[in-house]
């Protein structure tokens, strides 16, 4: 899905494709976290694209830190902080390396908006392919693509959630918004 999104030259068109594909994935994938009774009519709530929420930013040095997230299914999932990105007007987010199966860059986000999932959302999770690109010098951090983790849909899922270094003081009301699932 993200390869097709990255292939677009227009971020707004890429966002529309992502929104449609994500809705299909959450409705139809065999491992969807959406409860069976809600799948047929399910459509995630996604804010309209806002170009001001797209950043191409360097990964800055940050003191090393290790987080170990206990899960019921995968044991302890370790993360190593590898840097930090600064988002103009919003603040900074820690950039984490998943230090186990598959590896990958992980950037979660929590904000104070009542319109977003209180546990946080994911911006980048490259081990799962959720990646908008970048270079050695800068990552694409487009908050329009922030999405709820599986645990937002079902308590059967355990998800690593944002810590203090991934919590912004400003509301980020783009990307996937929280909508309770009936049932």
GROMACS .gro file of N, CA and C in nm:
model
  549
    1UNK      N    1   0.082  -0.119   0.000
    1UNK     CA    2   0.000   0.000   0.000
    1UNK      C    3   0.087   0.126   0.000
    2UNK      N    4   0.190   0.128   0.085
    2UNK     CA    5   0.273   0.248   0.094
    2UNK      C    6   0.361   0.266  -0.029
    3UNK      N    7   0.397   0.159  -0.098
    3UNK     CA    8   0.474   0.173  -0.223
    3UNK      C    9   0.391   0.251  -0.324
    4UNK      N   10   0.262   0.220  -0.334
    4UNK     CA   11   0.174   0.293  -0.425
    4UNK      C   12   0.158   0.438  -0.381
    5UNK      N   13   0.149   0.460  -0.252
    5UNK     CA   14   0.136   0.596  -0.199
    5UNK      C   15   0.262   0.677  -0.230
    6UNK      N   16   0.379   0.616  -0.207
    6UNK     CA   17   0.506   0.686  -0.234
    6UNK      C   18   0.524   0.717  -0.383
    7UNK      N   19   0.461   0.639  -0.470
    7UNK     CA   20   0.476   0.659  -0.615
    7UNK      C   21   0.403   0.784  -0.664
    8UNK      N   22   0.311   0.836  -0.588
    8UNK     CA   23   0.238   0.958  -0.628
    8UNK      C   24   0.329   1.080  -0.616
    9UNK      N   25   0.319   1.169  -0.713
    9UNK     CA   26   0.394   1.295  -0.703
    9UNK      C   27   0.314   1.400  -0.627
   10UNK      N   28   0.183   1.379  -0.614
   10UNK     CA   29   0.095   1.473  -0.545
   10UNK      C   30   0.055   1.414  -0.409
   11UNK      N   31   0.101   1.474  -0.297
   11UNK     CA   32   0.068   1.420  -0.165
   11UNK      C   33  -0.082   1.408  -0.138
   12UNK      N   34  -0.162   1.500  -0.193
   12UNK     CA   35  -0.308   1.494  -0.172
   12UNK      C   36  -0.367   1.370  -0.239
   13UNK      N   37  -0.323   1.340  -0.361
   13UNK     CA   38  -0.370   1.219  -0.430
   13UNK      C   39  -0.320   1.094  -0.358
   14UNK      N   40  -0.197   1.100  -0.307
   14UNK     CA   41  -0.142   0.987  -0.231
   14UNK      C   42  -0.226   0.962  -0.106
   15UNK      N   43  -0.266   1.070  -0.040
   15UNK     CA   44  -0.348   1.058   0.080
   15UNK      C   45  -0.483   0.994   0.049
   16UNK      N   46  -0.543   1.033  -0.061
   16UNK     CA   47  -0.672   0.975  -0.101
   16UNK      C   48  -0.658   0.825  -0.126
   17UNK      N   49  -0.550   0.787  -0.195
   17UNK     CA   50  -0.528   0.644  -0.219
   17UNK      C   51  -0.505   0.571  -0.087
   18UNK      N   52  -0.426   0.629   0.002
   18UNK     CA   53  -0.401   0.568   0.134
   18UNK      C   54  -0.532   0.551   0.211
   19UNK      N   55  -0.614   0.654   0.211
   19UNK     CA   56  -0.741   0.650   0.283
   19UNK      C   57  -0.829   0.536   0.232
   20UNK      N   58  -0.840   0.523   0.100
   20UNK     CA   59  -0.922   0.416   0.042
   20UNK      C   60  -0.864   0.278   0.072
   21UNK      N   61  -0.734   0.263   0.054
   21UNK     CA   62  -0.671   0.132   0.078
   21UNK      C   63  -0.676   0.094   0.226
   22UNK      N   64  -0.659   0.192   0.313
   22UNK     CA   65  -0.664   0.163   0.457
   22UNK      C   66  -0.806   0.118   0.496
   23UNK      N   67  -0.907   0.183   0.442
   23UNK     CA   68  -1.045   0.144   0.470
   23UNK      C   69  -1.070   0.000   0.426
   24UNK      N   70  -1.022  -0.035   0.308
   24UNK     CA   71  -1.038  -0.172   0.257
   24UNK      C   72  -0.963  -0.271   0.345
   25UNK      N   73  -0.842  -0.237   0.383
   25UNK     CA   74  -0.760  -0.323   0.468
   25UNK      C   75  -0.831  -0.349   0.602
   26UNK      N   76  -0.881  -0.244   0.664
   26UNK     CA   77  -0.946  -0.259   0.794
   26UNK      C   78  -1.079  -0.335   0.784
   27UNK      N   79  -1.145  -0.325   0.671
   27UNK     CA   80  -1.272  -0.397   0.651
   27UNK      C   81  -1.251  -0.543   0.613
   28UNK      N   82  -1.151  -0.570   0.526
   28UNK     CA   83  -1.145  -0.700   0.459
   28UNK      C   84  -1.028  -0.791   0.493
   29UNK      N   85  -0.923  -0.738   0.551
   29UNK     CA   86  -0.805  -0.822   0.576
   29UNK      C   87  -0.838  -0.929   0.680
   30UNK      N   88  -0.788  -1.052   0.662
   30UNK     CA   89  -0.818  -1.159   0.759
   30UNK      C   90  -0.771  -1.128   0.901
   31UNK      N   91  -0.669  -1.045   0.917
   31UNK     CA   92  -0.617  -1.013   1.051
   31UNK      C   93  -0.660  -0.874   1.096
   32UNK      N   94  -0.768  -0.822   1.042
   32UNK     CA   95  -0.814  -0.690   1.083
   32UNK      C   96  -0.850  -0.688   1.231
   33UNK      N   97  -0.817  -0.578   1.301
   33UNK     CA   98  -0.858  -0.567   1.441
   33UNK      C   99  -1.003  -0.520   1.457
   34UNK      N  100  -1.069  -0.482   1.349
   34UNK     CA  101  -1.208  -0.436   1.356
   34UNK      C  102  -1.296  -0.557   1.390
   35UNK      N  103  -1.377  -0.546   1.493
   35UNK     CA  104  -1.463  -0.658   1.531
   35UNK      C  105  -1.552  -0.706   1.415
   36UNK      N  106  -1.573  -0.836   1.404
   36UNK     CA  107  -1.650  -0.891   1.291
   36UNK      C  108  -1.785  -0.824   1.267
   37UNK      N  109  -1.859  -0.792   1.372
   37UNK     CA  110  -1.992  -0.733   1.355
   37UNK      C  111  -1.987  -0.594   1.292
   38UNK      N  112  -1.874  -0.526   1.299
   38UNK     CA  113  -1.864  -0.389   1.247
   38UNK      C  114  -1.797  -0.382   1.110
   39UNK      N  115  -1.743  -0.492   1.060
   39UNK     CA  116  -1.660  -0.487   0.938
   39UNK      C  117  -1.734  -0.445   0.813
   40UNK      N  118  -1.853  -0.498   0.789
   40UNK     CA  119  -1.922  -0.475   0.662
   40UNK      C  120  -1.943  -0.326   0.633
   41UNK      N  121  -1.974  -0.250   0.735
   41UNK     CA  122  -2.003  -0.107   0.714
   41UNK      C  123  -1.891  -0.016   0.763
   42UNK      N  124  -1.780  -0.075   0.804
   42UNK     CA  125  -1.675   0.007   0.865
   42UNK      C  126  -1.603   0.096   0.765
   43UNK      N  127  -1.583   0.220   0.806
   43UNK     CA  128  -1.503   0.316   0.729
   43UNK      C  129  -1.434   0.406   0.831
   44UNK      N  130  -1.300   0.407   0.834
   44UNK     CA  131  -1.232   0.493   0.932
   44UNK      C  132  -1.260   0.640   0.906
   45UNK      N  133  -1.257   0.717   1.011
   45UNK     CA  134  -1.273   0.862   1.000
   45UNK      C  135  -1.135   0.922   0.975
   46UNK      N  136  -1.120   0.989   0.861
   46UNK     CA  137  -0.992   1.048   0.823
   46UNK      C  138  -1.015   1.194   0.786
   47UNK      N  139  -0.937   1.282   0.846
   47UNK     CA  140  -0.948   1.426   0.819
   47UNK      C  141  -0.904   1.457   0.676
   48UNK      N  142  -0.957   1.563   0.617
   48UNK     CA  143  -0.910   1.606   0.485
   48UNK      C  144  -0.760   1.637   0.488
   49UNK      N  145  -0.697   1.621   0.373
   49UNK     CA  146  -0.553   1.646   0.363
   49UNK      C  147  -0.521   1.793   0.390
   50UNK      N  148  -0.419   1.815   0.472
   50UNK     CA  149  -0.371   1.950   0.503
   50UNK      C  150  -0.222   1.957   0.470
   51UNK      N  151  -0.184   2.029   0.363
   51UNK     CA  152  -0.042   2.034   0.325
   51UNK      C  153   0.049   2.089   0.433
   52UNK      N  154  -0.005   2.167   0.527
   52UNK     CA  155   0.078   2.224   0.635
   52UNK      C  156   0.123   2.117   0.735
   53UNK      N  157   0.066   1.998   0.727
   53UNK     CA  158   0.102   1.890   0.821
   53UNK      C  159   0.205   1.794   0.761
   54UNK      N  160   0.264   1.832   0.648
   54UNK     CA  161   0.368   1.750   0.584
   54UNK      C  162   0.504   1.816   0.607
   55UNK      N  163   0.599   1.735   0.656
   55UNK     CA  164   0.733   1.784   0.686
   55UNK      C  165   0.836   1.690   0.625
   56UNK      N  166   0.943   1.746   0.577
   56UNK     CA  167   1.062   1.669   0.538
   56UNK      C  168   1.172   1.724   0.629
   57UNK      N  169   1.212   1.643   0.727
   57UNK     CA  170   1.296   1.692   0.836
   57UNK      C  171   1.414   1.599   0.862
   58UNK      N  172   1.526   1.657   0.901
   58UNK     CA  173   1.642   1.573   0.933
   58UNK      C  174   1.621   1.499   1.065
   59UNK      N  175   1.686   1.385   1.078
   59UNK     CA  176   1.689   1.314   1.205
   59UNK      C  177   1.807   1.369   1.283
   60UNK      N  178   1.776   1.431   1.395
   60UNK     CA  179   1.878   1.494   1.479
   60UNK      C  180   1.928   1.395   1.584
   61UNK      N  181   2.047   1.420   1.634
   61UNK     CA  182   2.100   1.337   1.742
   61UNK      C  183   2.013   1.350   1.866
   62UNK      N  184   2.002   1.240   1.939
   62UNK     CA  185   1.931   1.239   2.068
   62UNK      C  186   2.003   1.139   2.158
   63UNK      N  187   2.002   1.162   2.287
   63UNK     CA  188   2.067   1.067   2.377
   63UNK      C  189   2.008   0.926   2.360
   64UNK      N  190   2.091   0.824   2.365
   64UNK     CA  191   2.038   0.687   2.353
   64UNK      C  192   1.939   0.657   2.465
   65UNK      N  193   1.839   0.581   2.431
   65UNK     CA  194   1.741   0.535   2.530
   65UNK      C  195   1.685   0.403   2.480
   66UNK      N  196   1.653   0.315   2.571
   66UNK     CA  197   1.592   0.187   2.535
   66UNK      C  198   1.456   0.178   2.602
   67UNK      N  199   1.357   0.137   2.525
   67UNK     CA  200   1.223   0.108   2.577
   67UNK      C  201   1.193  -0.037   2.552
   68UNK      N  202   1.139  -0.104   2.651
   68UNK     CA  203   1.099  -0.243   2.635
   68UNK      C  204   0.950  -0.252   2.664
   69UNK      N  205   0.875  -0.291   2.561
   69UNK     CA  206   0.729  -0.294   2.570
   69UNK      C  207   0.684  -0.439   2.586
   70UNK      N  208   0.628  -0.472   2.701
   70UNK     CA  209   0.579  -0.609   2.720
   70UNK      C  210   0.449  -0.632   2.643
   71UNK      N  211   0.439  -0.746   2.576
   71UNK     CA  212   0.316  -0.781   2.506
   71UNK      C  213   0.279  -0.925   2.541
   72UNK      N  214   0.154  -0.957   2.526
   72UNK     CA  215   0.106  -1.092   2.556
   72UNK      C  216   0.145  -1.191   2.447
   73UNK      N  217   0.163  -1.144   2.325
   73UNK     CA  218   0.188  -1.235   2.213
   73UNK      C  219   0.333  -1.238   2.167
   74UNK      N  220   0.403  -1.126   2.173
   74UNK     CA  221   0.541  -1.119   2.121
   74UNK      C  222   0.646  -1.109   2.230
   75UNK      N  223   0.609  -1.126   2.355
   75UNK     CA  224   0.704  -1.108   2.464
   75UNK      C  225   0.739  -0.961   2.479
   76UNK      N  226   0.864  -0.933   2.514
   76UNK     CA  227   0.909  -0.795   2.528
   76UNK      C  228   0.959  -0.746   2.393
   77UNK      N  229   0.906  -0.633   2.348
   77UNK     CA  230   0.946  -0.573   2.220
   77UNK      C  231   1.036  -0.455   2.252
   78UNK      N  232   1.167  -0.465   2.214
   78UNK     CA  233   1.262  -0.359   2.248
   78UNK      C  234   1.272  -0.252   2.138
   79UNK      N  235   1.286  -0.128   2.182
   79UNK     CA  236   1.308  -0.015   2.092
   79UNK      C  237   1.429   0.063   2.141
   80UNK      N  238   1.511   0.111   2.047
   80UNK     CA  239   1.625   0.197   2.077
   80UNK      C  240   1.601   0.332   2.011
   81UNK      N  241   1.615   0.440   2.089
   81UNK     CA  242   1.602   0.573   2.029
   81UNK      C  243   1.726   0.600   1.945
   82UNK      N  244   1.702   0.637   1.818
   82UNK     CA  245   1.812   0.664   1.725
   82UNK      C  246   1.821   0.811   1.685
   83UNK      N  247   1.726   0.891   1.730
   83UNK     CA  248   1.729   1.033   1.696
   83UNK      C  249   1.597   1.098   1.729
   84UNK      N  250   1.583   1.216   1.674
   84UNK     CA  251   1.464   1.297   1.700
   84UNK      C  252   1.438   1.385   1.579
   85UNK      N  253   1.312   1.409   1.548
   85UNK     CA  254   1.276   1.504   1.442
   85UNK      C  255   1.202   1.620   1.506
   86UNK      N  256   1.225   1.739   1.455
   86UNK     CA  257   1.156   1.859   1.502
   86UNK      C  258   1.057   1.902   1.394
   87UNK      N  259   0.931   1.916   1.434
   87UNK     CA  260   0.826   1.957   1.342
   87UNK      C  261   0.793   2.103   1.370
   88UNK      N  262   0.827   2.192   1.278
   88UNK     CA  263   0.805   2.335   1.301
   88UNK      C  264   0.663   2.367   1.346
   89UNK      N  265   0.653   2.441   1.456
   89UNK     CA  266   0.525   2.481   1.509
   89UNK      C  267   0.456   2.378   1.597
   90UNK      N  268   0.509   2.255   1.601
   90UNK     CA  269   0.446   2.149   1.680
   90UNK      C  270   0.535   2.095   1.791
   91UNK      N  271   0.663   2.081   1.764
   91UNK     CA  272   0.754   2.022   1.862
   91UNK      C  273   0.829   1.905   1.802
   92UNK      N  274   0.885   1.823   1.888
   92UNK     CA  275   0.969   1.713   1.841
   92UNK      C  276   0.912   1.577   1.872
   93UNK      N  277   0.958   1.478   1.795
   93UNK     CA  278   0.920   1.339   1.814
   93UNK      C  279   1.045   1.253   1.813
   94UNK      N  280   1.053   1.160   1.906
   94UNK     CA  281   1.163   1.064   1.907
   94UNK      C  282   1.148   0.967   1.791
   95UNK      N  283   1.261   0.927   1.734
   95UNK     CA  284   1.266   0.828   1.628
   95UNK      C  285   1.326   0.702   1.689
   96UNK      N  286   1.255   0.592   1.678
   96UNK     CA  287   1.293   0.466   1.743
   96UNK      C  288   1.330   0.361   1.640
   97UNK      N  289   1.421   0.273   1.678
   97UNK     CA  290   1.457   0.155   1.599
   97UNK      C  291   1.397   0.034   1.669
   98UNK      N  292   1.318  -0.045   1.598
   98UNK     CA  293   1.264  -0.169   1.651
   98UNK      C  294   1.379  -0.268   1.656
   99UNK      N  295   1.423  -0.300   1.775
   99UNK     CA  296   1.546  -0.379   1.794
   99UNK      C  297   1.515  -0.529   1.810
  100UNK      N  298   1.430  -0.579   1.721
  100UNK     CA  299   1.399  -0.723   1.720
  100UNK      C  300   1.352  -0.760   1.580
  101UNK      N  301   1.276  -0.866   1.569
  101UNK     CA  302   1.231  -0.922   1.440
  101UNK      C  303   1.217  -0.814   1.333
  102UNK      N  304   1.287  -0.825   1.226
  102UNK     CA  305   1.271  -0.736   1.112
  102UNK      C  306   1.331  -0.597   1.127
  103UNK      N  307   1.345  -0.545   1.248
  103UNK     CA  308   1.397  -0.410   1.266
  103UNK      C  309   1.307  -0.307   1.199
  104UNK      N  310   1.345  -0.182   1.204
  104UNK     CA  311   1.270  -0.079   1.136
  104UNK      C  312   1.255   0.047   1.219
  105UNK      N  313   1.223   0.155   1.151
  105UNK     CA  314   1.202   0.285   1.214
  105UNK      C  315   1.057   0.294   1.261
  106UNK      N  316   1.040   0.348   1.380
  106UNK     CA  317   0.907   0.359   1.441
  106UNK      C  318   0.893   0.500   1.499
  107UNK      N  319   0.791   0.573   1.456
  107UNK     CA  320   0.762   0.706   1.508
  107UNK      C  321   0.614   0.711   1.546
  108UNK      N  322   0.584   0.694   1.675
  108UNK     CA  323   0.446   0.711   1.719
  108UNK      C  324   0.421   0.856   1.758
  109UNK      N  325   0.296   0.888   1.780
  109UNK     CA  326   0.255   1.026   1.810
  109UNK      C  327   0.137   1.025   1.905
  110UNK      N  328   0.142   1.108   2.006
  110UNK     CA  329   0.026   1.132   2.093
  110UNK      C  330   0.006   1.283   2.097
  111UNK      N  331  -0.120   1.325   2.094
  111UNK     CA  332  -0.152   1.468   2.102
  111UNK      C  333  -0.275   1.485   2.190
  112UNK      N  334  -0.304   1.608   2.234
  112UNK     CA  335  -0.415   1.629   2.328
  112UNK      C  336  -0.554   1.641   2.264
  113UNK      N  337  -0.565   1.622   2.135
  113UNK     CA  338  -0.694   1.639   2.069
  113UNK      C  339  -0.797   1.537   2.119
  114UNK      N  340  -0.918   1.583   2.140
  114UNK     CA  341  -1.028   1.493   2.174
  114UNK      C  342  -1.075   1.416   2.051
  115UNK      N  343  -1.027   1.453   1.933
  115UNK     CA  344  -1.069   1.389   1.808
  115UNK      C  345  -0.977   1.274   1.766
  116UNK      N  346  -0.868   1.250   1.841
  116UNK     CA  347  -0.777   1.143   1.805
  116UNK      C  348  -0.773   1.038   1.915
  117UNK      N  349  -0.730   0.918   1.882
  117UNK     CA  350  -0.724   0.808   1.979
  117UNK      C  351  -0.630   0.848   2.094
  118UNK      N  352  -0.680   0.844   2.216
  118UNK     CA  353  -0.605   0.889   2.333
  118UNK      C  354  -0.476   0.813   2.358
  119UNK      N  355  -0.468   0.688   2.313
  119UNK     CA  356  -0.347   0.609   2.329
  119UNK      C  357  -0.237   0.649   2.233
  120UNK      N  358  -0.272   0.720   2.128
  120UNK     CA  359  -0.174   0.764   2.030
  120UNK      C  360  -0.198   0.703   1.893
  121UNK      N  361  -0.116   0.747   1.799
  121UNK     CA  362  -0.123   0.698   1.661
  121UNK      C  363   0.018   0.672   1.613
  122UNK      N  364   0.028   0.608   1.498
  122UNK     CA  365   0.158   0.580   1.437
  122UNK      C  366   0.174   0.668   1.314
  123UNK      N  367   0.295   0.722   1.298
  123UNK     CA  368   0.328   0.802   1.180
  123UNK      C  369   0.416   0.720   1.087
  124UNK      N  370   0.517   0.653   1.142
  124UNK     CA  371   0.604   0.563   1.066
  124UNK      C  372   0.616   0.431   1.141
  125UNK      N  373   0.611   0.322   1.067
  125UNK     CA  374   0.636   0.188   1.122
  125UNK      C  375   0.690   0.105   1.006
  126UNK      N  376   0.818   0.123   0.977
  126UNK     CA  377   0.874   0.067   0.854
  126UNK      C  378   0.877  -0.085   0.851
  127UNK      N  379   0.879  -0.153   0.966
  127UNK     CA  380   0.877  -0.298   0.964
  127UNK      C  381   0.747  -0.348   0.902
  128UNK      N  382   0.642  -0.267   0.910
  128UNK     CA  383   0.513  -0.301   0.849
  128UNK      C  384   0.494  -0.231   0.715
  129UNK      N  385   0.596  -0.161   0.668
  129UNK     CA  386   0.588  -0.093   0.540
  129UNK      C  387   0.526   0.046   0.547
  130UNK      N  388   0.485   0.091   0.665
  130UNK     CA  389   0.422   0.222   0.681
  130UNK      C  390   0.531   0.329   0.680
  131UNK      N  391   0.563   0.374   0.559
  131UNK     CA  392   0.680   0.458   0.537
  131UNK      C  393   0.654   0.547   0.416
  132UNK      N  394   0.670   0.677   0.432
  132UNK     CA  395   0.647   0.770   0.323
  132UNK      C  396   0.774   0.811   0.251
  133UNK      N  397   0.887   0.755   0.293
  133UNK     CA  398   1.012   0.781   0.223
  133UNK      C  399   1.102   0.880   0.294
  134UNK      N  400   1.204   0.914   0.225
  134UNK     CA  401   1.305   1.003   0.280
  134UNK      C  402   1.441   0.962   0.227
  135UNK      N  403   1.542   1.025   0.282
  135UNK     CA  404   1.679   0.997   0.242
  135UNK      C  405   1.762   0.980   0.369
  136UNK      N  406   1.893   0.964   0.352
  136UNK     CA  407   1.981   0.958   0.469
  136UNK      C  408   1.977   1.090   0.546
  137UNK      N  409   1.942   1.197   0.476
  137UNK     CA  410   1.944   1.330   0.537
  137UNK      C  411   1.811   1.373   0.599
  138UNK      N  412   1.698   1.317   0.554
  138UNK     CA  413   1.568   1.366   0.603
  138UNK      C  414   1.459   1.261   0.584
  139UNK      N  415   1.365   1.258   0.678
  139UNK     CA  416   1.248   1.170   0.670
  139UNK      C  417   1.126   1.251   0.628
  140UNK      N  418   1.036   1.187   0.556
  140UNK     CA  419   0.906   1.247   0.529
  140UNK      C  420   0.817   1.212   0.648
  141UNK      N  421   0.776   1.314   0.720
  141UNK     CA  422   0.683   1.298   0.832
  141UNK      C  423   0.557   1.374   0.792
  142UNK      N  424   0.460   1.300   0.742
  142UNK     CA  425   0.335   1.361   0.699
  142UNK      C  426   0.226   1.316   0.794
  143UNK      N  427   0.186   1.406   0.882
  143UNK     CA  428   0.090   1.372   0.987
  143UNK      C  429  -0.049   1.342   0.932
  144UNK      N  430  -0.073   1.375   0.806
  144UNK     CA  431  -0.199   1.338   0.741
  144UNK      C  432  -0.215   1.186   0.733
  145UNK      N  433  -0.104   1.115   0.743
  145UNK     CA  434  -0.104   0.969   0.734
  145UNK      C  435  -0.096   0.902   0.872
  146UNK      N  436  -0.109   0.979   0.979
  146UNK     CA  437  -0.108   0.921   1.114
  146UNK      C  438  -0.230   0.829   1.126
  147UNK      N  439  -0.207   0.710   1.179
  147UNK     CA  440  -0.316   0.613   1.187
  147UNK      C  441  -0.320   0.547   1.324
  148UNK      N  442  -0.439   0.501   1.359
  148UNK     CA  443  -0.460   0.435   1.488
  148UNK      C  444  -0.396   0.297   1.487
  149UNK      N  445  -0.335   0.259   1.599
  149UNK     CA  446  -0.284   0.122   1.609
  149UNK      C  447  -0.401   0.024   1.626
  150UNK      N  448  -0.372  -0.102   1.607
  150UNK     CA  449  -0.476  -0.206   1.615
  150UNK      C  450  -0.549  -0.206   1.748
  151UNK      N  451  -0.480  -0.173   1.857
  151UNK     CA  452  -0.543  -0.175   1.989
  151UNK      C  453  -0.652  -0.070   2.003
  152UNK      N  454  -0.659   0.028   1.913
  152UNK     CA  455  -0.766   0.127   1.917
  152UNK      C  456  -0.899   0.064   1.875
  153UNK      N  457  -0.891  -0.046   1.801
  153UNK     CA  458  -1.010  -0.111   1.750
  153UNK      C  459  -1.055  -0.229   1.835
  154UNK      N  460  -0.960  -0.292   1.906
  154UNK     CA  461  -0.993  -0.412   1.982
  154UNK      C  462  -0.895  -0.432   2.097
  155UNK      N  463  -0.947  -0.464   2.213
  155UNK     CA  464  -0.861  -0.491   2.328
  155UNK      C  465  -0.787  -0.623   2.314
  156UNK      N  466  -0.816  -0.700   2.211
  156UNK     CA  467  -0.741  -0.823   2.184
  156UNK      C  468  -0.598  -0.793   2.138
  157UNK      N  469  -0.573  -0.670   2.098
  157UNK     CA  470  -0.443  -0.630   2.046
  157UNK      C  471  -0.367  -0.550   2.151
  158UNK      N  472  -0.236  -0.572   2.157
  158UNK     CA  473  -0.148  -0.494   2.244
  158UNK      C  474  -0.051  -0.418   2.154
  159UNK      N  475  -0.042  -0.288   2.174
  159UNK     CA  476   0.038  -0.204   2.085
  159UNK      C  477   0.138  -0.120   2.165
  160UNK      N  478   0.258  -0.100   2.111
  160UNK     CA  479   0.348  -0.002   2.174
  160UNK      C  480   0.290   0.138   2.152
  161UNK      N  481   0.276   0.211   2.260
  161UNK     CA  482   0.217   0.344   2.251
  161UNK      C  483   0.324   0.450   2.275
  162UNK      N  484   0.297   0.573   2.234
  162UNK     CA  485   0.396   0.680   2.248
  162UNK      C  486   0.431   0.712   2.393
  163UNK      N  487   0.559   0.735   2.415
  163UNK     CA  488   0.606   0.780   2.546
  163UNK      C  489   0.615   0.931   2.547
  164UNK      N  490   0.676   0.987   2.651
  164UNK     CA  491   0.685   1.134   2.665
  164UNK      C  492   0.754   1.202   2.546
  165UNK      N  493   0.855   1.139   2.487
  165UNK     CA  494   0.928   1.199   2.376
  165UNK      C  495   0.851   1.197   2.245
  166UNK      N  496   0.734   1.137   2.245
  166UNK     CA  497   0.649   1.132   2.126
  166UNK      C  498   0.512   1.192   2.153
  167UNK      N  499   0.507   1.281   2.253
  167UNK     CA  500   0.383   1.347   2.290
  167UNK      C  501   0.396   1.496   2.260
  168UNK      N  502   0.305   1.546   2.179
  168UNK     CA  503   0.305   1.688   2.143
  168UNK      C  504   0.203   1.763   2.227
  169UNK      N  505   0.231   1.889   2.256
  169UNK     CA  506   0.140   1.973   2.333
  169UNK      C  507   0.028   2.028   2.246
  170UNK      N  508   0.052   2.033   2.115
  170UNK     CA  509  -0.047   2.088   2.021
  170UNK      C  510  -0.134   1.976   1.965
  171UNK      N  511  -0.261   2.004   1.942
  171UNK     CA  512  -0.352   1.908   1.880
  171UNK      C  513  -0.312   1.886   1.735
  172UNK      N  514  -0.319   1.762   1.692
  172UNK     CA  515  -0.289   1.724   1.554
  172UNK      C  516  -0.414   1.657   1.499
  173UNK      N  517  -0.500   1.737   1.439
  173UNK     CA  518  -0.631   1.687   1.396
  173UNK      C  519  -0.634   1.657   1.247
  174UNK      N  520  -0.528   1.590   1.202
  174UNK     CA  521  -0.522   1.537   1.066
  174UNK      C  522  -0.495   1.388   1.079
  175UNK      N  523  -0.504   1.318   0.967
  175UNK     CA  524  -0.485   1.174   0.970
  175UNK      C  525  -0.612   1.105   1.015
  176UNK      N  526  -0.593   0.983   1.064
  176UNK     CA  527  -0.707   0.905   1.110
  176UNK      C  528  -0.754   0.958   1.245
  177UNK      N  529  -0.884   0.984   1.255
  177UNK     CA  530  -0.944   1.037   1.377
  177UNK      C  531  -1.016   0.925   1.451
  178UNK      N  532  -1.034   0.943   1.579
  178UNK     CA  533  -1.098   0.839   1.660
  178UNK      C  534  -1.249   0.839   1.638
  179UNK      N  535  -1.301   0.722   1.613
  179UNK     CA  536  -1.444   0.702   1.603
  179UNK      C  537  -1.476   0.569   1.668
  180UNK      N  538  -1.551   0.569   1.777
  180UNK     CA  539  -1.584   0.443   1.843
  180UNK      C  540  -1.655   0.348   1.747
  181UNK      N  541  -1.624   0.221   1.760
  181UNK     CA  542  -1.685   0.120   1.675
  181UNK      C  543  -1.809   0.066   1.746
  182UNK      N  544  -1.923   0.070   1.678
  182UNK     CA  545  -2.044   0.017   1.743
  182UNK      C  546  -2.032  -0.134   1.765
  183UNK      N  547  -2.097  -0.180   1.867
  183UNK     CA  548  -2.105  -0.323   1.884
  183UNK      C  549  -2.047  -0.373   2.006
   0.00000   0.00000   0.00000
